[in-house]
């Protein structure tokens, strides 16, 4: 592909990218915050394991068959 | 003196400059606030308490990558010792050791189904192994060896068991049909090595980071670039979608991690470690999207409050550069790979 053809493609791509619809940062951040808020209480990294049963790394106690 | 441009080239160059200014102007016009200002009312979070739950020892050379299976339990790691190891992260046991034809493995990934693993590197190939079937020597059966790259394989992701998308040092992204063993589509993606990619299956989009400092968003069905993001001042080593799907994070040689928002088309936050003197090599986000994690050349994983931009501490334990980071889909574990030959699971 010639330099000129490449240049044309780059400009065409940039025309497409310039034309996209953009929302405000305020709206974008609000949506991210909402998602995080909705999921934060289930995030093990933040709240730890909800119970010992939920902790996959716990020491497994031995079972005895009665 | 360089030769003068012909009239058409000169016109295109002018238009290019004008379009760049137009993009910058449009981004600025929607930047009605900053992330920090918009989240100022959000409560701070306490210091994250996570420690090494499992030390996965087995590799005898630098581990260059790790990736969780969709079951949030099994993990694949690749090492310069020429092996892939499939681990059960809950018990710490090795499920399988897969000897590779080339020791120069740079990426290893699990198909979400857990049925396949793929890897590649300086052999300029992507090899797919069937985790559930062995060949006559007892090693995992090779499903496909995908050749045709003119550069190293740096990153790949399974779109489904039969389809894989790859990023490579020849600056291309390629989609393969694994059943037919054929390329479905390919495109030049960046003007430098493609280093990393992240996939949002539900929305058919991938984001790629490159040595050319840009990050691009692609429709995986057409391999058309829909957006380009600027901001980093050096190689983008890693990119990862935010679970909300409307943003992604990145980690770079420029010692920062950044948050980019897709719909407002711009960078919205820069995260720096307290003493920013090491490259950040890999990044991911916790399950809720509140915590940003980035592995560093300084042997630790840095944690930040993604919403407020504040550093929240480190995961310490590795003794050398962190090369890979994977957060389990369930959020119950974080795996890291390192040049210290170990893989650790944190939680």
mmCIF file of C-alpha atoms in Angstrom:
data_model
loop_
_atom_site.group_PDB
_atom_site.id
_atom_site.type_symbol
_atom_site.label_atom_id
_atom_site.label_comp_id
_atom_site.label_asym_id
_atom_site.label_seq_id
_atom_site.Cartn_x
_atom_site.Cartn_y
_atom_site.Cartn_z
ATOM 1 C CA UNK A 1 0.000 0.000 0.000
ATOM 2 C CA UNK A 2 1.408 3.370 -0.941
ATOM 3 C CA UNK A 3 2.078 6.088 1.568
ATOM 4 C CA UNK A 4 -0.736 8.130 0.085
ATOM 5 C CA UNK A 5 -3.233 5.280 0.385
ATOM 6 C CA UNK A 6 -2.177 4.750 3.996
ATOM 7 C CA UNK A 7 -2.606 8.449 4.719
ATOM 8 C CA UNK A 8 -6.119 8.329 3.218
ATOM 9 C CA UNK A 9 -7.056 5.373 5.440
ATOM 10 C CA UNK A 10 -5.716 7.094 8.555
ATOM 11 C CA UNK A 11 -7.713 10.235 7.788
ATOM 12 C CA UNK A 12 -10.883 8.226 7.054
ATOM 13 C CA UNK A 13 -10.488 6.365 10.370
ATOM 14 C CA UNK A 14 -9.996 9.607 12.244
ATOM 15 C CA UNK A 15 -13.073 11.135 10.564
ATOM 16 C CA UNK A 16 -15.111 8.181 11.932
ATOM 17 C CA UNK A 17 -13.594 8.493 15.394
ATOM 18 C CA UNK A 18 -14.122 12.254 15.530
ATOM 19 C CA UNK A 19 -17.802 11.804 14.661
ATOM 20 C CA UNK A 20 -18.786 9.475 17.532
ATOM 21 C CA UNK A 21 -21.298 10.605 20.118
ATOM 22 C CA UNK A 22 -19.752 11.399 23.490
ATOM 23 C CA UNK A 23 -21.515 11.597 26.840
ATOM 24 C CA UNK A 24 -20.390 13.878 29.658
ATOM 25 C CA UNK A 25 -17.745 12.714 32.121
ATOM 26 C CA UNK A 26 -20.252 13.476 34.894
ATOM 27 C CA UNK A 27 -22.739 10.986 33.413
ATOM 28 C CA UNK A 28 -20.015 8.408 32.701
ATOM 29 C CA UNK A 29 -18.636 8.532 36.233
ATOM 30 C CA UNK A 30 -22.153 8.377 37.697
ATOM 31 C CA UNK A 31 -22.747 5.125 35.812
ATOM 32 C CA UNK A 32 -19.458 3.622 37.000
ATOM 33 C CA UNK A 33 -20.269 4.657 40.576
ATOM 34 C CA UNK A 34 -23.697 3.055 40.340
ATOM 35 C CA UNK A 35 -22.242 -0.236 39.134
ATOM 36 C CA UNK A 36 -19.653 -0.272 41.921
ATOM 37 C CA UNK A 37 -22.253 0.614 44.525
ATOM 38 C CA UNK A 38 -24.531 -2.190 43.369
ATOM 39 C CA UNK A 39 -21.750 -4.771 43.582
ATOM 40 C CA UNK A 40 -19.517 -3.614 46.407
ATOM 41 C CA UNK A 41 -21.143 -5.712 49.129
ATOM 42 C CA UNK A 42 -20.345 -8.891 47.196
ATOM 43 C CA UNK A 43 -16.729 -8.031 46.490
ATOM 44 C CA UNK A 44 -14.624 -10.504 48.501
ATOM 45 C CA UNK A 45 -11.477 -8.459 48.100
ATOM 46 C CA UNK A 46 -13.199 -5.651 49.982
ATOM 47 C CA UNK A 47 -15.342 -7.375 52.563
ATOM 48 C CA UNK A 48 -13.579 -10.696 52.962
ATOM 49 C CA UNK A 49 -15.414 -14.005 52.745
ATOM 50 C CA UNK A 50 -19.060 -13.885 53.801
ATOM 51 C CA UNK A 51 -18.656 -17.086 55.798
ATOM 52 C CA UNK A 52 -16.003 -19.711 56.320
ATOM 53 C CA UNK A 53 -17.978 -21.926 53.937
ATOM 54 C CA UNK A 54 -17.486 -19.339 51.181
ATOM 55 C CA UNK A 55 -13.719 -19.282 51.681
ATOM 56 C CA UNK A 56 -12.245 -21.722 49.148
ATOM 57 C CA UNK A 57 -8.855 -21.596 50.866
ATOM 58 C CA UNK A 58 -10.087 -22.691 54.279
ATOM 59 C CA UNK A 59 -8.658 -25.736 55.982
ATOM 60 C CA UNK A 60 -10.985 -28.567 55.108
ATOM 61 C CA UNK A 61 -11.916 -30.464 58.225
ATOM 62 C CA UNK A 62 -12.022 -34.192 57.871
ATOM 63 C CA UNK A 63 -15.388 -35.878 57.515
ATOM 64 C CA UNK A 64 -16.233 -38.894 59.524
ATOM 65 C CA UNK A 65 -18.732 -41.406 58.275
ATOM 66 C CA UNK A 66 -21.015 -42.395 61.086
ATOM 67 C CA UNK B 1 15.762 19.469 2.941
ATOM 68 C CA UNK B 2 13.066 16.738 2.695
ATOM 69 C CA UNK B 3 11.085 16.752 -0.564
ATOM 70 C CA UNK B 4 7.907 18.796 -0.519
ATOM 71 C CA UNK B 5 4.616 16.868 -0.220
ATOM 72 C CA UNK B 6 2.428 16.584 -3.281
ATOM 73 C CA UNK B 7 -0.813 18.608 -2.978
ATOM 74 C CA UNK B 8 -2.973 15.632 -1.929
ATOM 75 C CA UNK B 9 -0.616 14.458 0.807
ATOM 76 C CA UNK B 10 -0.308 17.998 2.102
ATOM 77 C CA UNK B 11 -4.119 18.312 2.173
ATOM 78 C CA UNK B 12 -4.472 15.021 4.033
ATOM 79 C CA UNK B 13 -1.885 16.047 6.589
ATOM 80 C CA UNK B 14 -3.756 19.277 7.173
ATOM 81 C CA UNK B 15 -7.029 17.419 7.568
ATOM 82 C CA UNK B 16 -5.367 14.977 9.980
ATOM 83 C CA UNK B 17 -4.218 17.829 12.189
ATOM 84 C CA UNK B 18 -7.649 19.444 12.042
ATOM 85 C CA UNK B 19 -9.355 16.156 12.977
ATOM 86 C CA UNK B 20 -6.991 15.617 15.908
ATOM 87 C CA UNK B 21 -7.815 19.097 17.186
ATOM 88 C CA UNK B 22 -11.517 18.383 16.646
ATOM 89 C CA UNK B 23 -11.328 15.175 18.729
ATOM 90 C CA UNK B 24 -9.465 16.922 21.517
ATOM 91 C CA UNK B 25 -12.001 19.758 21.461
ATOM 92 C CA UNK B 26 -14.978 17.407 21.630
ATOM 93 C CA UNK B 27 -13.433 15.439 24.503
ATOM 94 C CA UNK B 28 -12.753 18.649 26.381
ATOM 95 C CA UNK B 29 -16.291 19.877 25.855
ATOM 96 C CA UNK B 30 -17.738 16.835 27.653
ATOM 97 C CA UNK B 31 -15.190 16.951 30.462
ATOM 98 C CA UNK B 32 -17.587 18.793 32.784
ATOM 99 C CA UNK B 33 -15.999 17.291 35.884
ATOM 100 C CA UNK B 34 -13.106 15.122 37.028
ATOM 101 C CA UNK B 35 -13.360 11.625 38.530
ATOM 102 C CA UNK B 36 -12.063 12.871 41.887
ATOM 103 C CA UNK B 37 -14.582 15.707 42.005
ATOM 104 C CA UNK B 38 -17.483 13.483 40.975
ATOM 105 C CA UNK B 39 -16.650 10.878 43.624
ATOM 106 C CA UNK B 40 -15.802 13.261 46.468
ATOM 107 C CA UNK B 41 -18.978 12.266 48.329
ATOM 108 C CA UNK B 42 -18.217 8.553 48.082
ATOM 109 C CA UNK B 43 -17.104 6.997 51.373
ATOM 110 C CA UNK B 44 -13.462 6.016 51.638
ATOM 111 C CA UNK B 45 -12.696 2.336 51.824
ATOM 112 C CA UNK B 46 -10.574 0.689 54.493
ATOM 113 C CA UNK B 47 -7.158 -0.752 53.713
ATOM 114 C CA UNK B 48 -7.529 -3.970 51.753
ATOM 115 C CA UNK B 49 -6.459 -6.997 53.744
ATOM 116 C CA UNK B 50 -5.426 -9.749 51.388
ATOM 117 C CA UNK B 51 -2.599 -12.198 51.817
ATOM 118 C CA UNK B 52 -1.054 -15.117 49.992
ATOM 119 C CA UNK B 53 -3.451 -18.042 50.350
ATOM 120 C CA UNK B 54 -1.601 -20.410 48.058
ATOM 121 C CA UNK B 55 2.007 -20.557 46.906
ATOM 122 C CA UNK B 56 1.979 -22.454 43.641
ATOM 123 C CA UNK B 57 5.481 -23.859 43.324
ATOM 124 C CA UNK B 58 6.495 -25.948 40.360
ATOM 125 C CA UNK B 59 8.011 -23.815 37.667
ATOM 126 C CA UNK B 60 11.803 -23.733 37.606
ATOM 127 C CA UNK B 61 12.199 -20.528 35.668
ATOM 128 C CA UNK B 62 10.488 -17.144 35.312
ATOM 129 C CA UNK B 63 6.715 -17.375 35.073
ATOM 130 C CA UNK B 64 5.564 -14.997 32.375
ATOM 131 C CA UNK B 65 1.780 -15.257 32.573
ATOM 132 C CA UNK B 66 -1.202 -16.669 34.407
ATOM 133 C CA UNK B 67 -4.932 -16.790 33.716
ATOM 134 C CA UNK B 68 -7.997 -18.121 35.530
ATOM 135 C CA UNK B 69 -10.462 -20.497 33.982
ATOM 136 C CA UNK B 70 -14.121 -19.436 33.948
ATOM 137 C CA UNK B 71 -14.709 -21.757 36.931
ATOM 138 C CA UNK B 72 -12.668 -19.396 39.150
ATOM 139 C CA UNK B 73 -10.788 -22.406 40.470
ATOM 140 C CA UNK B 74 -8.381 -23.620 37.810
ATOM 141 C CA UNK B 75 -5.484 -21.495 36.655
ATOM 142 C CA UNK B 76 -2.956 -21.857 33.844
ATOM 143 C CA UNK B 77 0.557 -20.443 34.099
ATOM 144 C CA UNK B 78 3.318 -20.319 31.494
ATOM 145 C CA UNK B 79 7.027 -20.199 32.215
ATOM 146 C CA UNK B 80 10.383 -19.852 30.473
ATOM 147 C CA UNK B 81 11.054 -23.374 31.765
ATOM 148 C CA UNK B 82 9.034 -24.429 28.727
ATOM 149 C CA UNK B 83 5.958 -25.615 30.579
ATOM 150 C CA UNK B 84 2.340 -24.703 31.095
ATOM 151 C CA UNK B 85 0.970 -25.806 34.430
ATOM 152 C CA UNK B 86 -2.738 -26.110 35.113
ATOM 153 C CA UNK B 87 -3.392 -25.634 38.847
ATOM 154 C CA UNK B 88 -6.275 -26.191 41.201
ATOM 155 C CA UNK B 89 -5.926 -22.937 43.141
ATOM 156 C CA UNK B 90 -8.161 -24.130 45.962
ATOM 157 C CA UNK B 91 -5.937 -27.072 46.908
ATOM 158 C CA UNK B 92 -2.712 -25.761 45.408
ATOM 159 C CA UNK B 93 -2.258 -28.999 43.446
ATOM 160 C CA UNK B 94 -0.965 -29.299 39.906
ATOM 161 C CA UNK B 95 -3.622 -30.800 37.670
ATOM 162 C CA UNK B 96 -1.477 -31.025 34.549
ATOM 163 C CA UNK B 97 1.992 -30.126 33.355
ATOM 164 C CA UNK B 98 2.117 -29.442 29.623
ATOM 165 C CA UNK B 99 5.592 -29.488 28.044
ATOM 166 C CA UNK B 100 5.896 -26.914 25.268
ATOM 167 C CA UNK B 101 7.789 -27.143 22.006
ATOM 168 C CA UNK B 102 9.233 -23.718 22.619
ATOM 169 C CA UNK B 103 10.303 -22.401 26.028
ATOM 170 C CA UNK B 104 9.746 -18.777 25.041
ATOM 171 C CA UNK B 105 6.174 -18.533 26.149
ATOM 172 C CA UNK B 106 4.867 -15.006 26.758
ATOM 173 C CA UNK B 107 1.170 -15.553 27.232
ATOM 174 C CA UNK B 108 -1.039 -18.379 28.447
ATOM 175 C CA UNK B 109 -4.802 -18.268 28.637
ATOM 176 C CA UNK B 110 -7.663 -20.485 29.692
ATOM 177 C CA UNK B 111 -10.835 -20.783 27.666
ATOM 178 C CA UNK B 112 -13.711 -19.682 29.933
ATOM 179 C CA UNK B 113 -15.198 -23.190 29.553
ATOM 180 C CA UNK B 114 -12.039 -24.677 31.055
ATOM 181 C CA UNK B 115 -11.719 -27.097 28.144
ATOM 182 C CA UNK B 116 -8.733 -25.522 26.401
ATOM 183 C CA UNK B 117 -5.612 -23.530 27.109
ATOM 184 C CA UNK B 118 -3.682 -21.502 24.565
ATOM 185 C CA UNK B 119 -0.173 -20.122 24.661
ATOM 186 C CA UNK B 120 2.459 -18.538 22.507
ATOM 187 C CA UNK B 121 5.495 -16.311 22.473
ATOM 188 C CA UNK B 122 8.760 -15.974 20.643
ATOM 189 C CA UNK B 123 7.982 -19.042 18.567
ATOM 190 C CA UNK B 124 5.628 -16.729 16.618
ATOM 191 C CA UNK B 125 2.815 -19.242 17.050
ATOM 192 C CA UNK B 126 -0.296 -19.765 19.070
ATOM 193 C CA UNK B 127 -0.753 -23.359 20.265
ATOM 194 C CA UNK B 128 -4.041 -24.612 21.675
ATOM 195 C CA UNK B 129 -4.148 -27.627 24.001
ATOM 196 C CA UNK B 130 -7.120 -29.771 24.947
ATOM 197 C CA UNK B 131 -7.158 -30.013 28.733
ATOM 198 C CA UNK B 132 -9.456 -33.030 28.736
ATOM 199 C CA UNK B 133 -7.669 -35.210 26.207
ATOM 200 C CA UNK B 134 -4.171 -36.625 26.297
ATOM 201 C CA UNK B 135 -2.027 -37.753 23.401
ATOM 202 C CA UNK B 136 -0.079 -41.038 23.274
ATOM 203 C CA UNK B 137 2.732 -39.641 25.427
ATOM 204 C CA UNK B 138 0.311 -38.628 28.135
ATOM 205 C CA UNK B 139 0.580 -34.892 27.565
ATOM 206 C CA UNK B 140 -2.399 -32.691 26.777
ATOM 207 C CA UNK B 141 -3.382 -33.102 23.138
ATOM 208 C CA UNK B 142 -2.489 -30.240 20.807
ATOM 209 C CA UNK B 143 -5.724 -29.081 19.187
ATOM 210 C CA UNK B 144 -4.191 -26.507 16.866
ATOM 211 C CA UNK B 145 -0.872 -24.907 16.102
ATOM 212 C CA UNK B 146 -1.580 -21.517 14.568
ATOM 213 C CA UNK B 147 1.323 -20.225 12.517
ATOM 214 C CA UNK B 148 1.479 -17.257 10.206
ATOM 215 C CA UNK B 149 2.609 -14.551 12.564
ATOM 216 C CA UNK B 150 5.508 -12.320 11.639
ATOM 217 C CA UNK B 151 6.135 -11.422 15.211
ATOM 218 C CA UNK B 152 5.856 -12.904 18.703
ATOM 219 C CA UNK B 153 2.509 -13.769 20.181
ATOM 220 C CA UNK B 154 1.950 -11.378 23.047
ATOM 221 C CA UNK B 155 -1.675 -11.874 23.996
ATOM 222 C CA UNK B 156 -4.758 -13.895 23.144
ATOM 223 C CA UNK B 157 -8.295 -14.554 24.311
ATOM 224 C CA UNK B 158 -10.821 -17.295 23.586
ATOM 225 C CA UNK B 159 -14.015 -15.797 22.152
ATOM 226 C CA UNK B 160 -15.541 -19.278 22.544
ATOM 227 C CA UNK B 161 -14.067 -22.805 22.541
ATOM 228 C CA UNK B 162 -13.789 -22.726 18.739
ATOM 229 C CA UNK B 163 -12.583 -19.180 18.213
ATOM 230 C CA UNK B 164 -9.572 -17.252 19.430
ATOM 231 C CA UNK B 165 -8.377 -13.664 18.955
ATOM 232 C CA UNK B 166 -4.676 -12.837 19.210
ATOM 233 C CA UNK B 167 -2.421 -9.789 19.410
ATOM 234 C CA UNK B 168 1.152 -9.991 18.230
ATOM 235 C CA UNK B 169 4.504 -8.282 17.809
ATOM 236 C CA UNK B 170 3.819 -7.820 14.087
ATOM 237 C CA UNK B 171 1.230 -5.205 15.196
ATOM 238 C CA UNK B 172 -1.749 -7.314 14.081
ATOM 239 C CA UNK B 173 -4.868 -8.700 15.649
ATOM 240 C CA UNK B 174 -6.049 -11.981 14.222
ATOM 241 C CA UNK B 175 -9.205 -14.028 14.725
ATOM 242 C CA UNK B 176 -8.927 -17.792 14.163
ATOM 243 C CA UNK B 177 -11.486 -20.520 13.651
ATOM 244 C CA UNK B 178 -9.983 -23.315 15.722
ATOM 245 C CA UNK B 179 -12.121 -26.089 14.267
ATOM 246 C CA UNK B 180 -11.020 -25.299 10.720
ATOM 247 C CA UNK B 181 -7.568 -24.107 11.811
ATOM 248 C CA UNK B 182 -7.954 -21.057 9.571
ATOM 249 C CA UNK B 183 -7.672 -17.292 9.966
ATOM 250 C CA UNK B 184 -11.146 -15.736 9.914
ATOM 251 C CA UNK B 185 -9.975 -12.169 9.934
ATOM 252 C CA UNK B 186 -6.893 -10.079 10.513
ATOM 253 C CA UNK B 187 -6.046 -6.421 10.687
ATOM 254 C CA UNK B 188 -3.059 -4.185 11.310
ATOM 255 C CA UNK B 189 -3.923 -2.812 14.701
ATOM 256 C CA UNK B 190 -1.233 -0.486 15.976
ATOM 257 C CA UNK B 191 2.011 1.106 14.872
ATOM 258 C CA UNK B 192 3.906 -0.904 17.466
ATOM 259 C CA UNK B 193 3.737 -4.353 19.053
ATOM 260 C CA UNK B 194 0.313 -5.238 20.412
ATOM 261 C CA UNK B 195 1.078 -6.040 24.069
ATOM 262 C CA UNK B 196 -2.207 -6.828 25.694
ATOM 263 C CA UNK B 197 -5.919 -7.275 25.149
ATOM 264 C CA UNK B 198 -9.083 -7.589 27.162
ATOM 265 C CA UNK B 199 -12.408 -8.960 25.962
ATOM 266 C CA UNK B 200 -16.002 -8.075 26.718
ATOM 267 C CA UNK B 201 -17.828 -11.048 25.186
ATOM 268 C CA UNK B 202 -21.360 -9.755 25.724
ATOM 269 C CA UNK B 203 -20.618 -6.581 23.819
ATOM 270 C CA UNK B 204 -18.339 -8.114 21.162
ATOM 271 C CA UNK B 205 -15.576 -5.662 21.941
ATOM 272 C CA UNK B 206 -11.901 -5.968 22.658
ATOM 273 C CA UNK B 207 -9.512 -3.342 23.865
ATOM 274 C CA UNK B 208 -5.829 -3.535 22.913
ATOM 275 C CA UNK B 209 -2.774 -1.821 24.364
ATOM 276 C CA UNK B 210 0.431 -1.301 22.456
ATOM 277 C CA UNK B 211 4.028 -0.212 22.485
ATOM 278 C CA UNK B 212 2.801 2.752 20.418
ATOM 279 C CA UNK B 213 1.293 4.133 23.703
ATOM 280 C CA UNK B 214 -2.241 4.003 22.318
ATOM 281 C CA UNK B 215 -5.176 1.915 23.379
ATOM 282 C CA UNK B 216 -7.780 0.939 20.802
ATOM 283 C CA UNK B 217 -11.283 -0.400 20.978
ATOM 284 C CA UNK B 218 -12.386 -2.925 18.352
ATOM 285 C CA UNK B 219 -15.619 -4.549 17.275
ATOM 286 C CA UNK B 220 -14.492 -8.167 17.296
ATOM 287 C CA UNK B 221 -17.003 -9.163 14.617
ATOM 288 C CA UNK B 222 -15.640 -6.768 12.002
ATOM 289 C CA UNK B 223 -12.164 -6.029 13.432
ATOM 290 C CA UNK B 224 -12.869 -2.350 12.846
ATOM 291 C CA UNK B 225 -11.346 0.091 15.278
ATOM 292 C CA UNK B 226 -14.066 2.226 16.839
ATOM 293 C CA UNK B 227 -12.037 4.423 19.183
ATOM 294 C CA UNK B 228 -8.452 5.321 20.031
ATOM 295 C CA UNK B 229 -7.333 6.496 23.459
ATOM 296 C CA UNK B 230 -4.257 8.533 24.243
ATOM 297 C CA UNK B 231 -2.606 9.447 27.515
ATOM 298 C CA UNK B 232 0.157 7.029 28.336
ATOM 299 C CA UNK B 233 3.692 8.278 27.807
ATOM 300 C CA UNK B 234 5.305 4.906 27.168
ATOM 301 C CA UNK B 235 4.397 1.309 26.220
ATOM 302 C CA UNK B 236 0.968 0.190 27.391
ATOM 303 C CA UNK B 237 1.762 -3.192 28.937
ATOM 304 C CA UNK B 238 -1.690 -4.249 29.944
ATOM 305 C CA UNK B 239 -5.361 -3.374 29.526
ATOM 306 C CA UNK B 240 -8.405 -4.722 31.306
ATOM 307 C CA UNK B 241 -12.127 -3.967 31.053
ATOM 308 C CA UNK B 242 -13.886 -2.578 34.086
ATOM 309 C CA UNK B 243 -16.720 -4.959 35.055
ATOM 310 C CA UNK B 244 -19.236 -2.177 34.304
ATOM 311 C CA UNK B 245 -18.242 -2.582 30.658
ATOM 312 C CA UNK B 246 -18.200 1.179 30.123
ATOM 313 C CA UNK B 247 -14.562 1.760 31.029
ATOM 314 C CA UNK B 248 -11.207 0.035 31.117
ATOM 315 C CA UNK B 249 -7.927 0.308 33.001
ATOM 316 C CA UNK B 250 -4.386 0.177 31.720
ATOM 317 C CA UNK B 251 -0.850 -0.207 33.090
ATOM 318 C CA UNK B 252 2.264 1.156 31.494
ATOM 319 C CA UNK B 253 6.038 1.461 31.323
ATOM 320 C CA UNK B 254 5.408 5.110 32.213
ATOM 321 C CA UNK B 255 4.831 3.891 35.819
ATOM 322 C CA UNK B 256 1.172 4.837 35.890
ATOM 323 C CA UNK B 257 -2.108 3.010 35.666
ATOM 324 C CA UNK B 258 -5.024 4.858 34.079
ATOM 325 C CA UNK B 259 -8.781 4.679 33.819
ATOM 326 C CA UNK B 260 -10.364 5.457 30.463
ATOM 327 C CA UNK B 261 -14.068 5.929 29.934
ATOM 328 C CA UNK B 262 -15.475 4.629 26.659
ATOM 329 C CA UNK B 263 -18.583 6.755 26.159
ATOM 330 C CA UNK B 264 -16.961 10.084 27.027
ATOM 331 C CA UNK B 265 -13.969 8.941 24.957
ATOM 332 C CA UNK B 266 -11.168 9.971 27.335
ATOM 333 C CA UNK B 267 -8.800 9.241 30.141
ATOM 334 C CA UNK B 268 -10.491 10.045 33.450
ATOM 335 C CA UNK B 269 -7.870 9.176 36.048
ATOM 336 C CA UNK B 270 -4.145 8.574 36.516
ATOM 337 C CA UNK B 271 -3.016 6.297 39.360
ATOM 338 C CA UNK B 272 0.539 6.549 40.678
ATOM 339 C CA UNK B 273 2.273 4.476 43.340
ATOM 340 C CA UNK B 274 3.623 6.564 46.263
ATOM 341 C CA UNK B 275 7.162 6.204 44.916
ATOM 342 C CA UNK B 276 6.602 5.804 41.205
ATOM 343 C CA UNK B 277 9.884 4.351 40.139
ATOM 344 C CA UNK B 278 8.847 1.061 38.559
ATOM 345 C CA UNK B 279 6.949 0.066 35.430
ATOM 346 C CA UNK B 280 3.523 -1.392 35.892
ATOM 347 C CA UNK B 281 3.340 -4.631 33.957
ATOM 348 C CA UNK B 282 -0.203 -5.930 34.342
ATOM 349 C CA UNK B 283 -3.539 -4.728 35.641
ATOM 350 C CA UNK B 284 -6.993 -5.848 36.620
ATOM 351 C CA UNK B 285 -10.047 -4.738 38.569
ATOM 352 C CA UNK B 286 -11.793 -6.348 41.556
ATOM 353 C CA UNK B 287 -15.200 -7.896 40.990
ATOM 354 C CA UNK B 288 -17.216 -4.819 42.032
ATOM 355 C CA UNK B 289 -14.958 -2.499 40.093
ATOM 356 C CA UNK B 290 -13.925 -0.576 43.189
ATOM 357 C CA UNK B 291 -10.317 -1.714 43.413
ATOM 358 C CA UNK B 292 -7.695 -1.308 40.715
ATOM 359 C CA UNK B 293 -4.798 -3.762 40.901
ATOM 360 C CA UNK B 294 -1.523 -3.387 39.021
ATOM 361 C CA UNK B 295 1.532 -5.632 39.143
ATOM 362 C CA UNK B 296 4.877 -3.912 39.169
ATOM 363 C CA UNK B 297 8.517 -4.354 38.381
ATOM 364 C CA UNK B 298 9.046 -3.667 42.117
ATOM 365 C CA UNK B 299 7.697 -7.197 42.955
ATOM 366 C CA UNK B 300 4.453 -6.001 44.502
ATOM 367 C CA UNK B 301 0.889 -5.561 43.316
ATOM 368 C CA UNK B 302 -0.305 -2.004 43.914
ATOM 369 C CA UNK B 303 -3.914 -1.429 44.925
ATOM 370 C CA UNK B 304 -5.920 1.754 44.441
ATOM 371 C CA UNK B 305 -9.428 2.916 45.222
ATOM 372 C CA UNK B 306 -10.448 3.154 41.555
ATOM 373 C CA UNK B 307 -13.206 5.711 42.255
ATOM 374 C CA UNK B 308 -11.175 8.090 44.403
ATOM 375 C CA UNK B 309 -7.734 7.630 42.908
ATOM 376 C CA UNK B 310 -6.065 6.878 46.233
ATOM 377 C CA UNK B 311 -3.359 4.268 46.718
ATOM 378 C CA UNK B 312 -4.580 1.535 49.061
ATOM 379 C CA UNK B 313 -1.477 -0.520 49.710
ATOM 380 C CA UNK B 314 0.379 -3.432 48.158
ATOM 381 C CA UNK B 315 0.262 -7.200 47.975
ATOM 382 C CA UNK B 316 3.763 -8.164 49.058
ATOM 383 C CA UNK B 317 5.446 -11.525 48.819
ATOM 384 C CA UNK B 318 6.929 -12.044 45.389
ATOM 385 C CA UNK B 319 10.674 -11.579 45.133
ATOM 386 C CA UNK B 320 10.915 -10.334 41.597
ATOM 387 C CA UNK B 321 8.974 -8.563 38.854
ATOM 388 C CA UNK B 322 5.262 -9.377 38.609
ATOM 389 C CA UNK B 323 4.487 -10.516 35.070
ATOM 390 C CA UNK B 324 0.817 -11.479 35.186
ATOM 391 C CA UNK B 325 -2.314 -10.809 37.185
ATOM 392 C CA UNK B 326 -5.680 -12.544 36.935
ATOM 393 C CA UNK B 327 -8.800 -11.934 39.009
ATOM 394 C CA UNK B 328 -11.179 -14.906 39.206
ATOM 395 C CA UNK B 329 -14.654 -14.196 37.766
ATOM 396 C CA UNK B 330 -16.162 -15.012 41.156
ATOM 397 C CA UNK B 331 -13.894 -12.436 42.788
ATOM 398 C CA UNK B 332 -12.735 -15.068 45.263
ATOM 399 C CA UNK B 333 -9.098 -15.083 44.240
ATOM 400 C CA UNK B 334 -6.363 -13.087 42.604
ATOM 401 C CA UNK B 335 -3.467 -14.877 40.952
ATOM 402 C CA UNK B 336 -0.071 -13.379 40.216
ATOM 403 C CA UNK B 337 2.898 -14.728 38.294
ATOM 404 C CA UNK B 338 6.468 -13.560 38.750
ATOM 405 C CA UNK B 339 10.059 -13.769 37.623
ATOM 406 C CA UNK B 340 10.715 -15.383 41.035
ATOM 407 C CA UNK B 341 9.423 -18.651 39.469
ATOM 408 C CA UNK B 342 6.317 -18.705 41.622
ATOM 409 C CA UNK B 343 2.615 -18.176 41.181
ATOM 410 C CA UNK B 344 0.679 -16.863 44.177
ATOM 411 C CA UNK B 345 -3.027 -16.821 44.898
ATOM 412 C CA UNK B 346 -4.280 -13.986 47.120
ATOM 413 C CA UNK B 347 -7.569 -13.431 48.865
#
